[in-house]
Amino acid sequence: MVWISRMCCRKYGNFVDNLRLYVRGGSGGMGLPRLGGQGGKGGDVWVVAQKEMTLKRVKDKYPQKRFIAGVGTNSSVRALRGQKGEDQEVLAPPGITVTNDDGMVLGKLNTEGDRVLVARGGQGGSYHSEFLPSKGQSRQIRLDLKLIADLGLVGFPNAGKSSLLTALSHAKPQIASYAFTTLRPEIGKVMYEDHKQISVADLPGLIEGAHMNRGMGHQFLKHVERTRQLLFVVDVCGFQLASKTPFRSAFEAVQLLIKELELYKEDLPCKPAVLVVNKMDLPDAEDKLSKLQEQLLNPHEFSHLLPDDMLPKNNMVFRHVVPISAATGFGIAHLKTCIRQSLDKDASMATDSLHRDKLQALRGAVPAKNTLTWGPTASV
């Protein structure tokens, strides 16, 4: 039995994945010329990863978006060496890339506790500066979030990703019968009977040409990078974005999705993936599913269905192909089981790999025993 945590979408409403901030290190303290005293250094500004933090909270708590560190204390008769100014910390969620306005990467926050120095404090006044302090470094920085989730839903508009997220987790993304109802990531959590939680992210729908930033483009694809596995969602009856665009069968939709990921970043299709075939409640769905399964087993025989430049370089092997109906609930329980099996498999492989690495390191750390070489016995 699986029960669902009711993670209301209010917590993730108005999702913010990019924030521009002004940061400035503190100025140094004055030196004391007659005694050769040195002023304290100004405080630094750091961006620090904290698990429960979101960029939305940062934006709401600091509407001015200014972070300025403390000033170093002046040198005095009682304390010839001034104290360092207080550091300023900007708390941010893991998964952040910190850049300056020119796009240069200053650092990345991958796990909780990671820190990136974004503005140094000024030096205190000393003999070398004629006892005059220097100002702290100031700059504009950008915090760019690449979402971290266990699963990322990948699919063209209207494939049923939002409906599937609702069926899986009781999150409440916007659902409608037109394209691009999802304009920002929505997250739901599935909790299993043993209290294992799996986060599922519904990401804005791809279109052909997303790798060139068409549609939601890079706003979508950057988040795919930071999901552990992919959950492809296709409409069993096929897909057509608009009347002027070509109709794509379920098989063609799968191939185009793989190609878009591949063109954005070549190793993205190497992620473990499960294929969800949605809308099995529609007429002739069983026949269309059988045809799709045949095509997936022999993709080269059906490569003529797409132009050469739209074919992925390598075929993607899905760990599971699961037919469902997000509208009726058909297949959802089986899908949850497949998701859990796939994630547990990766966790087990990662643990085995870690054990092997540790064992190898231990073997390398143990010095080899000295070996005595006996020469020929001397005759008397």
Coordinates of C-alpha atoms in Angstrom, one line a residue:
M1 CA 0.0 0.0 0.0
V2 CA 1.2 3.5 -0.8
W3 CA -0.1 6.6 0.8
I4 CA 0.5 10.2 -0.4
S5 CA 1.8 13.2 1.4
R6 CA -0.5 16.2 0.7
M7 CA 2.1 18.6 -0.4
C8 CA 0.0 21.6 -1.3
C9 CA 1.2 23.6 -4.3
R10 CA 1.0 26.8 -2.2
K11 CA 4.4 25.9 -0.8
Y12 CA 5.8 25.9 -4.4
G13 CA 3.5 28.6 -5.8
N14 CA 5.2 31.5 -7.6
F15 CA 8.2 29.4 -8.1
V16 CA 11.4 31.4 -8.4
D17 CA 14.5 29.8 -10.0
N18 CA 16.6 32.9 -10.7
L19 CA 17.5 35.8 -8.5
R20 CA 19.7 38.9 -8.9
L21 CA 21.3 40.3 -5.8
Y22 CA 23.6 43.2 -4.8
V23 CA 26.4 42.1 -2.5
R24 CA 29.2 44.2 -0.9
G25 CA 32.0 43.3 1.5
G26 CA 32.5 45.4 4.5
S27 CA 35.1 48.2 4.5
G28 CA 38.2 47.8 6.6
G29 CA 38.9 49.6 9.9
M30 CA 41.2 52.6 10.3
G31 CA 44.8 52.0 11.3
L32 CA 46.5 53.9 14.2
P33 CA 49.5 55.8 12.8
R34 CA 51.3 56.8 16.0
L35 CA 51.4 53.2 17.3
G36 CA 51.5 51.3 14.1
G37 CA 48.1 49.8 14.7
Q38 CA 46.2 47.9 12.0
G39 CA 42.5 48.2 11.4
G40 CA 40.3 45.1 11.2
K41 CA 39.4 43.5 7.9
G42 CA 35.9 44.0 6.6
G43 CA 33.4 41.1 6.7
D44 CA 32.9 38.9 3.6
V45 CA 29.6 37.9 1.9
W46 CA 28.9 34.2 1.4
V47 CA 26.2 32.3 -0.3
V48 CA 25.5 29.2 1.8
A49 CA 23.3 26.2 0.9
Q50 CA 20.5 25.3 3.4
K51 CA 18.2 22.4 2.7
E52 CA 14.9 24.0 3.6
M53 CA 15.6 27.4 1.9
T54 CA 14.0 28.6 -1.4
L55 CA 14.8 31.5 -3.6
K56 CA 11.2 32.6 -3.1
R57 CA 11.9 33.0 0.6
V58 CA 15.0 35.0 -0.1
K59 CA 13.1 37.3 -2.3
D60 CA 10.3 37.8 0.2
K61 CA 12.5 38.2 3.2
Y62 CA 14.9 40.7 1.5
P63 CA 12.8 42.7 -0.9
Q64 CA 15.7 45.2 -1.5
K65 CA 17.9 42.2 -2.4
R66 CA 21.0 43.9 -0.9
F67 CA 23.5 42.0 1.4
I68 CA 26.3 44.1 3.0
A69 CA 28.9 42.7 5.4
G70 CA 30.0 44.4 8.6
V71 CA 32.8 47.0 8.8
G72 CA 36.1 46.1 10.5
T73 CA 36.8 47.9 13.7
N74 CA 39.4 50.7 14.0
S75 CA 42.7 50.2 15.6
S76 CA 42.9 51.8 19.0
V77 CA 45.3 52.2 22.0
R78 CA 43.4 49.3 23.8
A79 CA 43.3 47.1 20.7
L80 CA 46.1 47.8 18.2
R81 CA 44.7 45.2 15.8
G82 CA 41.1 45.9 15.0
Q83 CA 38.5 43.1 14.8
K84 CA 37.2 41.7 11.6
G85 CA 33.8 42.9 10.5
E86 CA 30.8 40.4 10.7
D87 CA 30.3 38.2 7.7
Q88 CA 27.0 38.3 5.9
E89 CA 25.4 35.0 4.7
V90 CA 22.9 34.6 1.9
L91 CA 21.0 31.3 2.5
A92 CA 20.0 29.5 -0.6
P93 CA 18.7 26.0 -1.6
P94 CA 21.1 23.3 -2.8
G95 CA 21.3 23.2 -6.6
I96 CA 22.3 26.8 -7.0
T97 CA 24.9 28.1 -9.5
V98 CA 26.3 31.5 -8.6
T99 CA 27.4 33.8 -11.4
N100 CA 28.2 37.4 -11.9
D101 CA 26.5 39.7 -14.4
D102 CA 28.9 38.6 -17.1
G103 CA 27.9 35.0 -16.7
M104 CA 31.2 33.9 -15.1
V105 CA 30.6 31.1 -12.6
L106 CA 31.7 32.0 -9.1
G107 CA 30.7 28.7 -7.6
K108 CA 28.1 25.9 -7.2
L109 CA 26.1 24.8 -4.2
N110 CA 25.5 21.1 -4.6
T111 CA 24.8 19.9 -1.1
E112 CA 23.7 21.5 2.2
G113 CA 26.5 23.4 3.9
D114 CA 28.4 24.3 0.6
R115 CA 29.7 27.9 0.6
V116 CA 30.7 30.3 -2.1
L117 CA 32.5 33.6 -1.4
V118 CA 30.9 36.3 -3.5
A119 CA 32.3 39.6 -2.0
R120 CA 35.5 40.0 -0.1
G121 CA 35.8 42.5 2.7
G122 CA 38.3 45.4 2.4
Q123 CA 41.7 45.4 4.1
G124 CA 42.2 47.3 7.4
G125 CA 44.4 50.3 7.4
S126 CA 48.1 49.5 8.0
Y127 CA 51.6 50.9 7.5
H128 CA 51.6 49.7 3.9
S129 CA 48.4 51.7 3.1
E130 CA 49.3 54.8 5.2
F131 CA 46.9 53.4 7.8
L132 CA 43.9 54.0 5.4
P133 CA 41.4 51.1 5.0
S134 CA 40.1 49.8 1.6
K135 CA 36.5 49.4 0.6
G136 CA 34.9 46.0 0.3
Q137 CA 34.3 44.3 -3.0
S138 CA 30.8 45.1 -4.5
R139 CA 29.1 43.3 -7.4
Q140 CA 25.8 42.1 -8.7
I141 CA 25.4 38.3 -8.6
R142 CA 22.8 35.9 -9.9
L143 CA 21.5 32.8 -8.1
D144 CA 20.4 30.3 -10.8
L145 CA 18.5 27.2 -9.5
K146 CA 18.7 23.9 -11.3
L147 CA 16.0 22.0 -9.6
I148 CA 17.0 18.8 -7.7
A149 CA 14.4 16.1 -7.6
D150 CA 14.3 12.3 -7.8
L151 CA 12.2 12.3 -11.0
G152 CA 11.6 14.9 -13.7
L153 CA 8.5 14.6 -15.9
V154 CA 9.5 15.0 -19.5
G155 CA 6.9 15.4 -22.3
F156 CA 5.4 17.6 -24.9
P157 CA 2.5 19.9 -23.9
N158 CA -0.8 18.1 -23.2
A159 CA 0.8 14.7 -22.7
G160 CA -0.8 14.7 -19.2
K161 CA 2.2 15.5 -17.0
S162 CA 0.3 17.7 -14.6
S163 CA -2.6 15.2 -14.4
L164 CA 0.0 12.5 -13.6
L165 CA 1.6 14.6 -10.9
T166 CA -1.8 15.1 -9.3
A167 CA -2.5 11.3 -9.5
L168 CA 0.9 10.5 -8.0
S169 CA 1.2 13.1 -5.3
H170 CA -1.9 15.2 -4.8
A171 CA 0.0 18.3 -5.8
K172 CA -2.3 20.7 -7.5
P173 CA -0.6 22.0 -10.7
Q174 CA -2.7 23.9 -13.3
I175 CA -4.5 21.4 -15.7
A176 CA -6.3 22.3 -18.9
S177 CA -6.7 21.1 -22.5
Y178 CA -4.4 23.6 -24.0
A179 CA -0.7 23.8 -24.3
F180 CA 1.7 25.3 -21.8
T181 CA -0.5 25.1 -18.7
T182 CA 2.7 24.5 -16.7
L183 CA 4.8 27.7 -16.8
R184 CA 7.0 26.9 -13.8
P185 CA 8.1 23.8 -12.1
E186 CA 5.7 22.1 -9.7
I187 CA 6.8 19.5 -7.1
G188 CA 4.9 16.7 -5.5
K189 CA 6.1 14.0 -3.0
V190 CA 5.1 10.4 -3.0
M191 CA 5.5 8.7 0.4
Y192 CA 5.6 4.9 0.5
E193 CA 4.5 2.6 3.4
D194 CA 8.1 2.4 4.7
H195 CA 8.1 6.3 4.8
K196 CA 10.4 6.5 1.8
Q197 CA 9.7 9.8 0.0
I198 CA 10.2 10.5 -3.7
S199 CA 10.1 14.0 -5.1
V200 CA 8.5 14.3 -8.6
A201 CA 8.9 17.5 -10.6
D202 CA 6.5 18.6 -13.3
L203 CA 8.5 20.8 -15.6
P204 CA 7.3 23.1 -18.4
G205 CA 6.5 21.3 -21.6
L206 CA 9.1 20.9 -24.3
I207 CA 8.5 21.7 -28.0
E208 CA 10.5 20.8 -31.0
G209 CA 13.5 23.2 -31.0
A210 CA 13.6 23.6 -27.2
H211 CA 17.4 23.0 -27.3
M212 CA 17.6 26.3 -29.3
N213 CA 15.5 28.0 -26.5
R214 CA 12.2 27.8 -28.4
G215 CA 9.1 27.7 -26.2
M216 CA 10.2 27.2 -22.5
G217 CA 13.6 26.2 -23.9
H218 CA 16.5 26.4 -21.5
Q219 CA 14.2 27.3 -18.6
F220 CA 13.0 23.7 -18.8
L221 CA 16.1 21.9 -19.9
K222 CA 18.3 23.3 -17.1
H223 CA 16.1 21.6 -14.5
V224 CA 16.3 18.2 -16.3
E225 CA 20.0 18.2 -15.6
R226 CA 19.4 18.1 -11.8
T227 CA 16.9 15.3 -11.6
R228 CA 18.2 11.8 -10.8
Q229 CA 15.9 10.0 -13.3
L230 CA 13.6 10.9 -16.1
L231 CA 9.9 10.0 -16.4
F232 CA 8.9 10.3 -20.1
V233 CA 5.2 10.9 -20.6
V234 CA 3.6 10.5 -24.0
D235 CA 0.0 10.5 -25.2
V236 CA -0.8 7.1 -26.6
C237 CA -2.8 8.7 -29.4
G238 CA 0.0 11.1 -30.5
F239 CA 0.6 14.8 -30.3
Q240 CA 0.1 17.9 -32.4
L241 CA 1.1 21.3 -30.9
A242 CA -0.9 23.4 -33.4
S243 CA -2.8 23.1 -36.7
K244 CA 0.2 24.3 -38.6
T245 CA 2.6 21.8 -37.0
P246 CA 2.9 18.1 -38.0
F247 CA 1.1 15.4 -36.1
R248 CA 3.5 13.1 -34.2
S249 CA 2.7 9.6 -33.1
A250 CA 3.6 8.3 -29.7
F251 CA 6.8 6.7 -31.1
E252 CA 7.8 9.9 -32.9
A253 CA 7.1 11.9 -29.7
V254 CA 9.5 9.7 -27.8
Q255 CA 12.2 10.0 -30.4
L256 CA 11.8 13.8 -30.5
L257 CA 12.0 14.1 -26.8
I258 CA 15.2 12.1 -26.7
K259 CA 16.6 14.2 -29.5
E260 CA 15.8 17.5 -27.7
L261 CA 17.6 16.3 -24.6
E262 CA 20.5 15.1 -26.6
L263 CA 21.0 18.4 -28.5
Y264 CA 20.9 20.4 -25.3
K265 CA 23.4 18.2 -23.5
E266 CA 24.6 15.0 -25.0
D267 CA 24.7 12.9 -21.8
L268 CA 21.2 13.8 -20.7
P269 CA 19.6 10.7 -22.4
C270 CA 22.0 8.5 -20.5
K271 CA 20.0 9.1 -17.3
P272 CA 17.9 6.2 -16.2
A273 CA 14.3 6.6 -17.5
V274 CA 10.8 5.2 -17.3
L275 CA 8.3 5.6 -20.1
V276 CA 4.7 6.4 -19.2
V277 CA 2.1 5.9 -21.9
N278 CA -0.8 8.0 -20.8
K279 CA -4.5 8.3 -21.8
M280 CA -5.1 4.6 -22.1
D281 CA -8.8 5.3 -21.5
L282 CA -9.2 6.7 -25.0
P283 CA -10.6 4.6 -27.9
D284 CA -8.2 2.1 -29.7
A285 CA -5.6 2.8 -27.0
E286 CA -4.6 -0.9 -26.7
D287 CA -3.9 -1.2 -30.4
K288 CA -1.8 2.0 -30.4
L289 CA 0.1 0.8 -27.3
S290 CA 1.0 -2.5 -29.0
K291 CA 2.2 -0.6 -32.1
L292 CA 4.3 1.7 -29.9
Q293 CA 5.9 -1.3 -28.1
E294 CA 6.8 -2.9 -31.4
Q295 CA 8.4 0.3 -32.6
L296 CA 10.4 0.7 -29.4
L297 CA 11.8 -2.8 -29.8
N298 CA 12.9 -2.2 -33.4
P299 CA 13.4 1.6 -33.6
H300 CA 15.7 1.4 -36.7
E301 CA 12.9 -0.1 -38.8
F302 CA 10.8 3.0 -38.2
S303 CA 13.5 5.7 -38.5
H304 CA 11.9 6.8 -41.8
L305 CA 9.1 8.3 -39.9
L306 CA 11.3 11.3 -38.9
P307 CA 13.8 13.4 -40.9
D308 CA 17.4 12.4 -40.4
D309 CA 18.2 15.5 -38.4
M310 CA 15.5 14.7 -35.9
L311 CA 16.7 11.2 -35.1
P312 CA 18.6 10.7 -31.9
K313 CA 22.2 9.4 -32.2
N314 CA 21.5 6.6 -29.8
N315 CA 18.4 4.7 -28.8
M316 CA 17.2 5.0 -25.3
V317 CA 16.4 1.9 -23.3
F318 CA 13.6 2.5 -20.8
R319 CA 13.7 0.5 -17.6
H320 CA 9.9 0.2 -17.6
V321 CA 7.2 1.0 -20.1
V322 CA 4.0 1.6 -18.1
P323 CA 0.6 2.2 -19.6
I324 CA -1.7 4.4 -17.5
S325 CA -4.6 6.7 -17.4
A326 CA -4.0 9.7 -15.2
A327 CA -7.7 10.6 -15.6
T328 CA -9.1 7.3 -14.3
G329 CA -6.2 6.1 -12.1
F330 CA -5.6 3.0 -14.2
G331 CA -1.9 1.8 -13.9
I332 CA -0.9 4.4 -11.3
A333 CA -0.2 1.9 -8.5
H334 CA 1.9 -0.2 -10.8
L335 CA 3.8 3.0 -12.0
K336 CA 4.6 3.8 -8.3
T337 CA 6.1 0.4 -7.9
C338 CA 8.2 0.7 -11.0
I339 CA 9.4 4.1 -10.0
R340 CA 10.5 2.8 -6.6
Q341 CA 12.2 -0.2 -8.1
S342 CA 14.2 2.0 -10.5
L343 CA 15.3 4.4 -7.8
D344 CA 16.2 1.6 -5.4
K345 CA 18.3 0.0 -8.1
D346 CA 20.3 3.1 -8.6
A347 CA 20.8 3.6 -4.8
S348 CA 22.0 0.0 -4.5
M349 CA 24.4 0.4 -7.4
A350 CA 25.8 3.6 -5.9
T351 CA 26.3 1.9 -2.5
D352 CA 28.1 -1.0 -4.1
S353 CA 30.3 1.4 -6.0
L354 CA 31.1 3.3 -2.8
H355 CA 32.0 0.1 -1.0
R356 CA 34.3 -0.9 -3.8
D357 CA 36.0 2.4 -3.9
K358 CA 36.6 2.4 -0.1
L359 CA 37.9 -1.2 -0.3
Q360 CA 40.3 -0.2 -3.1
A361 CA 41.5 2.8 -1.1
L362 CA 42.1 0.6 2.0
R363 CA 44.1 -1.9 -0.1
G364 CA 46.2 0.9 -1.5
A365 CA 46.9 2.3 2.0
V366 CA 48.2 -1.0 3.4
P367 CA 51.9 -1.3 2.7
A368 CA 53.1 -4.4 1.0
K369 CA 54.9 -6.9 3.2
N370 CA 58.7 -7.1 2.7
T371 CA 59.8 -10.1 0.7
L372 CA 63.1 -11.7 1.5
T373 CA 65.1 -13.1 -1.4
W374 CA 67.3 -16.0 -0.5
G375 CA 70.5 -16.3 -2.5
P376 CA 72.3 -19.6 -3.2
T377 CA 73.6 -21.4 -0.1
A378 CA 77.4 -21.0 0.3
S379 CA 79.3 -24.3 0.3
V380 CA 81.8 -24.9 3.1

